[in-house]
Every structure is written in structure tokens, then in C-alpha cells.
Short mmCIF file of C-alpha atoms and ligand atoms in Angstrom, two decimals:
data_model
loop_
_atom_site.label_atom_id
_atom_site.label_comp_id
_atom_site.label_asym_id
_atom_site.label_seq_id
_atom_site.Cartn_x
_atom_site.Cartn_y
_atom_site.Cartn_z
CA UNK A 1 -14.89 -13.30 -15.58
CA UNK A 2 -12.59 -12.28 -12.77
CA UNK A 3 -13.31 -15.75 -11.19
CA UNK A 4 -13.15 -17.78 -14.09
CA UNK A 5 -9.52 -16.31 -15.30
CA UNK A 6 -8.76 -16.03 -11.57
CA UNK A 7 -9.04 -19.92 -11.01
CA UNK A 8 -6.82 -20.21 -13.80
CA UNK A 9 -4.03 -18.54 -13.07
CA UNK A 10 -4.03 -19.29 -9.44
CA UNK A 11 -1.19 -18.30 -7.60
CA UNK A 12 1.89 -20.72 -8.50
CA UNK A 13 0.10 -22.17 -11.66
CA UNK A 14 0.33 -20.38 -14.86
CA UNK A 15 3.72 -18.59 -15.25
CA UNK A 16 6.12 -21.54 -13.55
CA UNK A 17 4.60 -23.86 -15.84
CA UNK A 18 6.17 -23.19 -18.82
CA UNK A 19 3.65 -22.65 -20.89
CA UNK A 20 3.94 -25.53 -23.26
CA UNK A 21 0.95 -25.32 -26.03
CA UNK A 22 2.13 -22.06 -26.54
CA UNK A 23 1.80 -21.11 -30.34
CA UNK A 24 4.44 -18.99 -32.03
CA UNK A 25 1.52 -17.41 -33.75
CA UNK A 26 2.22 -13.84 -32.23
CA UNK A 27 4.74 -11.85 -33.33
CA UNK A 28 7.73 -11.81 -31.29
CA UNK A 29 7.06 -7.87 -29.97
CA UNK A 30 3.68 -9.21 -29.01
CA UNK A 31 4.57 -11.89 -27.33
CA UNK A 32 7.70 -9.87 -25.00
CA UNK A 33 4.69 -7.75 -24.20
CA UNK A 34 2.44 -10.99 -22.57
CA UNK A 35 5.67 -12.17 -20.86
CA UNK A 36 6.46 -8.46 -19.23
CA UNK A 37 2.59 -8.22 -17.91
CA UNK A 38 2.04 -11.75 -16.81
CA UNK A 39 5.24 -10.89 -14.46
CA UNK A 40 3.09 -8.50 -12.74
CA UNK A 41 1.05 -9.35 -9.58
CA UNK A 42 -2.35 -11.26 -10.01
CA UNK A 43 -2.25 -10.98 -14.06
CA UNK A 44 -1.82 -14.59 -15.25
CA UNK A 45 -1.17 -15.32 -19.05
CA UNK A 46 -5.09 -15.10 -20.36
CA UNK A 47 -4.65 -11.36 -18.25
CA UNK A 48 -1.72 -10.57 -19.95
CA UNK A 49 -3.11 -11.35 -23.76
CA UNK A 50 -6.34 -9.61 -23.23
CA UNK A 51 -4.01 -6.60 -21.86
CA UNK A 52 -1.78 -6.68 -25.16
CA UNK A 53 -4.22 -7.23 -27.23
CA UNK A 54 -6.20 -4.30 -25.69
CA UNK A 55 -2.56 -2.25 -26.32
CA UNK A 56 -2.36 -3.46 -29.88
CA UNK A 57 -6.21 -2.11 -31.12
CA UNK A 58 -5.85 1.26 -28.55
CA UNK A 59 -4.66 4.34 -30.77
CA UNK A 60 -1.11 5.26 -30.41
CA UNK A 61 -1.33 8.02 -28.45
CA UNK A 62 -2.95 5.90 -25.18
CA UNK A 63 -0.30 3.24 -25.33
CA UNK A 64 2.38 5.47 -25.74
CA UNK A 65 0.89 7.71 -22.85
CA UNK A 66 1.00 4.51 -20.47
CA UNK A 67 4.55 3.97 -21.67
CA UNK A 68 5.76 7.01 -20.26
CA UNK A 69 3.35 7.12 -17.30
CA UNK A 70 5.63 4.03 -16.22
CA UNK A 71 8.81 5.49 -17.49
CA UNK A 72 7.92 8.68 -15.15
CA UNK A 73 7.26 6.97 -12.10
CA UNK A 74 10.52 4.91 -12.23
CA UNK A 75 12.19 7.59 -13.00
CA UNK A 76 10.88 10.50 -10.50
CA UNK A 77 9.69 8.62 -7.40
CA UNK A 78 11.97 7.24 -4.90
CA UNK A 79 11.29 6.61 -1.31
CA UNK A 80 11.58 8.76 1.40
CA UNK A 81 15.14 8.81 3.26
CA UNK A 82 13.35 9.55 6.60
CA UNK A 83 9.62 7.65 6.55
CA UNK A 84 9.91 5.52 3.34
CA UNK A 85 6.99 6.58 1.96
CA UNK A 86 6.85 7.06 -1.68
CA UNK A 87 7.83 10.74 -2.59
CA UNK A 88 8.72 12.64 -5.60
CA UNK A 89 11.05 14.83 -3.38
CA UNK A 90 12.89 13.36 -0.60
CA UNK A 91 12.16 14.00 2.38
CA UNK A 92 8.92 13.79 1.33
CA UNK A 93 5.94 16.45 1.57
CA UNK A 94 4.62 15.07 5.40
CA UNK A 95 8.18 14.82 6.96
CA UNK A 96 8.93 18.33 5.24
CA UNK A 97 5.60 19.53 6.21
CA UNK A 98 6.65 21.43 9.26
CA UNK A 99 3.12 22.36 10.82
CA UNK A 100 2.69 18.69 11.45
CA UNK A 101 3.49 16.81 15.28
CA UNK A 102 7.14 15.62 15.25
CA UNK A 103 7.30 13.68 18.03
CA UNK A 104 4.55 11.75 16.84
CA UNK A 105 5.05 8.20 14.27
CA UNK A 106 2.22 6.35 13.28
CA UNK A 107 3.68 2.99 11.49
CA UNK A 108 1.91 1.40 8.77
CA UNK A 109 3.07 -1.71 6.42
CA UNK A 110 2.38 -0.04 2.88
CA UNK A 111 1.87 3.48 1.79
CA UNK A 112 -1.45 2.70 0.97
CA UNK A 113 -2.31 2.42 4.79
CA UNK A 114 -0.59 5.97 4.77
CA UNK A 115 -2.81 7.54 2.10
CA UNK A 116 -6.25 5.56 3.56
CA UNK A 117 -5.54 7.65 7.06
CA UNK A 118 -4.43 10.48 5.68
CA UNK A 119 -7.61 10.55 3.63
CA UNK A 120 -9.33 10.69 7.50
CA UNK A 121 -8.02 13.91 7.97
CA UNK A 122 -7.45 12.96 11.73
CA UNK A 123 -4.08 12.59 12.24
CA UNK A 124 -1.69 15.42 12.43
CA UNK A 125 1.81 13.23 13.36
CA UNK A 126 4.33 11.88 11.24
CA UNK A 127 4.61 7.90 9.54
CA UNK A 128 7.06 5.39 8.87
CA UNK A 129 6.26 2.66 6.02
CA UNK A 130 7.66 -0.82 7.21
CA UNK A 131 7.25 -1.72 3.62
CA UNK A 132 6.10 -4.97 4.41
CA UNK A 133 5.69 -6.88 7.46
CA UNK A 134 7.02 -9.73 9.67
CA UNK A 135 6.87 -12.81 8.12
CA UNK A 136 9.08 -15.62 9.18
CA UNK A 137 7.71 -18.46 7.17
CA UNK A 138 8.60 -16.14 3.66
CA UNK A 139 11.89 -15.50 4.99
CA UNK A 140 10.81 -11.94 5.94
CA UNK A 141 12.10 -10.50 8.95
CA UNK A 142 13.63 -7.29 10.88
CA UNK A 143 16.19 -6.70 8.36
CA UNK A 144 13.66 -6.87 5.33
CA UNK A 145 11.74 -3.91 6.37
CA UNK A 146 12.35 -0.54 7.49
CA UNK A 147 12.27 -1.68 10.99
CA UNK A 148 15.83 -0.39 11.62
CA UNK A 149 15.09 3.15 9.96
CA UNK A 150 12.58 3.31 12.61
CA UNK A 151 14.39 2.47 15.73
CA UNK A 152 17.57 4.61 14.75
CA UNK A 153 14.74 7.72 14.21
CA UNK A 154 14.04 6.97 17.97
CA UNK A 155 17.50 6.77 18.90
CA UNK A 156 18.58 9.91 17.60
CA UNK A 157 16.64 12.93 17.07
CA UNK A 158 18.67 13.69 14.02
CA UNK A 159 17.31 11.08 12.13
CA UNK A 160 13.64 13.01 12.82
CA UNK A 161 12.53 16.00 10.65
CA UNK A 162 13.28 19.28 12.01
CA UNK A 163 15.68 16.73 15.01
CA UNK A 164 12.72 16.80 17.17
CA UNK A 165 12.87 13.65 19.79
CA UNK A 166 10.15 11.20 18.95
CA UNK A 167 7.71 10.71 22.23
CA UNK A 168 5.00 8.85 20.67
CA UNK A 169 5.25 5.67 18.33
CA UNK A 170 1.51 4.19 17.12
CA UNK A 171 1.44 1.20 15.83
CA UNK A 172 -0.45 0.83 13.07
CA UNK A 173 -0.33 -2.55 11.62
CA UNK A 174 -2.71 -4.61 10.13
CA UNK A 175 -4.81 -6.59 13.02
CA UNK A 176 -3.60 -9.90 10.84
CA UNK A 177 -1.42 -13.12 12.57
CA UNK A 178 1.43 -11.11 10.78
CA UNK A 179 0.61 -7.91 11.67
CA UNK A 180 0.16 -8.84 15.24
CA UNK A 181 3.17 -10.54 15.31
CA UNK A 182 5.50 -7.76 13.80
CA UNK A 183 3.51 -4.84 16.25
CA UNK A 184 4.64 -7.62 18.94
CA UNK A 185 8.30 -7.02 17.37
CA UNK A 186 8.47 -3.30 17.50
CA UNK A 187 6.57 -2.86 21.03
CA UNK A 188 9.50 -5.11 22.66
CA UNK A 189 12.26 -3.08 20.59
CA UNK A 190 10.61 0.32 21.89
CA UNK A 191 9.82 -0.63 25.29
CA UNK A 192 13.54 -0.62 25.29
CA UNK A 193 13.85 2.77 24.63
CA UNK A 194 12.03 5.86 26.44
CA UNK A 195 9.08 6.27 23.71
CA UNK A 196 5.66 5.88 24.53
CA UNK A 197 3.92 2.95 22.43
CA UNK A 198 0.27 2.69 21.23
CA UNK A 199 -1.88 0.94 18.80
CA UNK A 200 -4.84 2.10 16.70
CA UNK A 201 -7.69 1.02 18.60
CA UNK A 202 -9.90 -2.28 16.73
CA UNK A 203 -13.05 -3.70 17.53
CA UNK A 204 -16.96 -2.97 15.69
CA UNK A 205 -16.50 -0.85 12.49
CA UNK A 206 -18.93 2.14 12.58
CA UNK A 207 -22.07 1.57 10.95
CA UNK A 208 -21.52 -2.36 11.81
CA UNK A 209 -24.13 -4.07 13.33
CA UNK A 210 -23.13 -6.60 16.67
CA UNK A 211 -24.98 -9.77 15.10
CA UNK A 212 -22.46 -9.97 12.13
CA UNK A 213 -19.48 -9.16 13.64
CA UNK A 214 -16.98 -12.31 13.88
CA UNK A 215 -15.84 -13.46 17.23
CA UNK A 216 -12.49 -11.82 17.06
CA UNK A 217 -13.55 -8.83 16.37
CA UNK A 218 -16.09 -8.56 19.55
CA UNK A 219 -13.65 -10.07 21.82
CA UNK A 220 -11.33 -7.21 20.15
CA UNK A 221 -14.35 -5.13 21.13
CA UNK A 222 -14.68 -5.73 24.35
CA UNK A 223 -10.76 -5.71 25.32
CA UNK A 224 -10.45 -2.34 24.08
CA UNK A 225 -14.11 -0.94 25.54
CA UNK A 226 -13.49 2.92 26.44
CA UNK A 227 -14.90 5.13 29.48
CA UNK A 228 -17.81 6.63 28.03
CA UNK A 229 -17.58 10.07 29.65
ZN1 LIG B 1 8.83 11.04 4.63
#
């Protein structure tokens, strides 16, 4: 199902195309509905009916409880004035968090890289959400992302929760052409300043066997072998 609908709606197809055997059978309500969810990412038009119609036939109480489950989040979560990640209070709950390593800043692209090493339980430091990264070819670059948040946090300990001096910046970008390219970026704009820089190591996934692994990732391997002590 996912394929079939997926092939579609392909990216670039269905909405631009205005959709011209379009009946007016649904009722105008119905059909402001379709439009507002076949804006959102990866739901093309067949998506977006199935999703009304789903809407239309669930009791009131469901629909109206998504309604305001939207409402809520616009209305209560903002981003973080320090790390950009989302928070219902700003600064949010890791900056205020004041048991946590300062001078450390891991930087991720998207909060969801936040929560998935949070979720480790391994890292005690601080973040900073690039909300997006480098991308030259979509007209994305420095002054798109949070990149200047980051380097001003460096530059002045003020900018820092609790104004303690950063000493540490990981970079922890996607190993993608991209993400490479954009960890290339902020290395050269921190070497410039006196802040250690690191990566998150890559290489074999635990629990990966060595005769599946691509080539990239055991030439990543082997470049970033450790001492075994
Ligand atoms: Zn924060």
C-alpha cells in the first residue's frame, strides 16, 4: 500500500499538478481538509483523502482531540534561545539542567538526533540543533541554520548556560555528502577559535557482521580503528 500510493505521489508529482479530474463531489469543508494534509510532508492527495475521510467517520471527540493536540504544540513550543532544540520553556530543560557538562556541545542537524542520543544515556554535555544542514545545491547554507548561534556560544561564554566557556565542540552530523560537508564547515570555523573539535566516531554498527558492511563504512572502520588496551 505504502508503495503503491508512494509511487503516486512521488515527490514533485501530485500537488504541483493541479489536480485537474478533480470532482466537486466533496463538500467544500472536506475538501479544505485534503488540501491542508496533502501540504504536509510525504502525504500526497490519495494520503490526504484516506486521512479525511478517516476524520469524517472517527467520533467527535478523537478529531477534536487532534485539533487541539496541533493547536497546543503551536501554541506552547518554541525553540530554545540557547541550543534550538524544541522546548516548552526556554532555555530548555538540558541547557537549564545544571548537573550537566557545560563546556561540552554535541551538534546534531534535527532534534530527533538529540532525543535518539539522549535515549543512550551516555552523554552528559550540552547540544546545539543546526536545524538542518549544509546544502548548497537547495540554496541552504551558513545563514540558514543555527550555525551562527553556535559560533557566537563559543565566542562568548555568556551566550552558554550558567556563562561557562565552551572547551569541547562534537560534531555530530549525519556521516551523509551533506553532513560531511557542513562538519567540514564548522571544523574550519572552530579551528579558528580555541575549542577543541571532535566527531562521533563511525565505522561497523554493533551487532553488524564484516561481510555486509558497505565499503564506506569499513574504510570508515578502519580510519577510525582504536588502541585496544
Ligand atoms: Zn536548550
Amino acid at each position: 500500500m505504502v508503495n503503491r500510493s508512494g509511487a503516486r505521489e512521488g515527490a514533485g508529482a501530485g500537488r504541483s499538478v493541479p489536480a485537474a479530474p478533480r470532482s466537486r463531489a466533496y463538500p467544500e469543508a472536506v475538501d479544505r481538509l485534503i488540501e491542508r494534509l496533502a501540504d504536509l510532508p510525504g502525504i500526497g492527495r490519495r494520503s490526504a483523502e484516506r486521512l479525511a475521510f478517516h476524520l469524517l467517520k472517527s467520533d467527535e471527540a478523537a478529531a477534536m482531540a487532534l485539533a487541539r493536540a496541533i493547536a497546543d504544540v503551536k501554541r506552547t513550543v518554541r525553540h530554545c534561545s540557547v541550543c534550538s532544540n524544541f522546548a516548552e520553556g526556554d532555555p530548555c530543560a538540558i541547557c537549564t539542567d545544571a548537573t550537566r557538562d557545560r563546556s561540552t556541545v554535541l551538534v546534531v542537524e534535527q532534534p530527533k538526533d538529540l532525543i535518539a542520543l539522549e535515549q543512550t544515556g551516555m552523554y552528559k554535555g550540552l547540544y546545539h540543533v543546526l536545524m538542518g544542514r549544509l546544502s548548497p545545491l537547495d540554496g541552504i547554507g551558513p545563514e540558514e541554520l543555527t550555525a551562527g548561534d553556535l559560533l557566537a556560544r563559543v565566542d562568548d561564554p555568556a551566550k552558554n548556560p550558567g556563562g561557562v566557556p565552551i572547551r569541547e565542540v562534537v560534531l555530530g552530523l549525519n556521516p551523509t555528502l551533506e553532513g560531511d560537508g557542513t562538519a567540514l564547515y564548522l571544523a574550519e570555523e572552530l579551528h579558528k577559535r580555541s575549542v577543541a573539535v571532535s566527531r562521533l566516531a563511525r565505522g561497523l554498527p554493533s551487532g553488524s557482521q564484516l561481510e555486509y558492511a558497505n565499503k564506506a563504512v569499513l574504510a570508515d572502520a578502519i580510519l577510525g580503528r582504536q588502541k585496544v588496551e
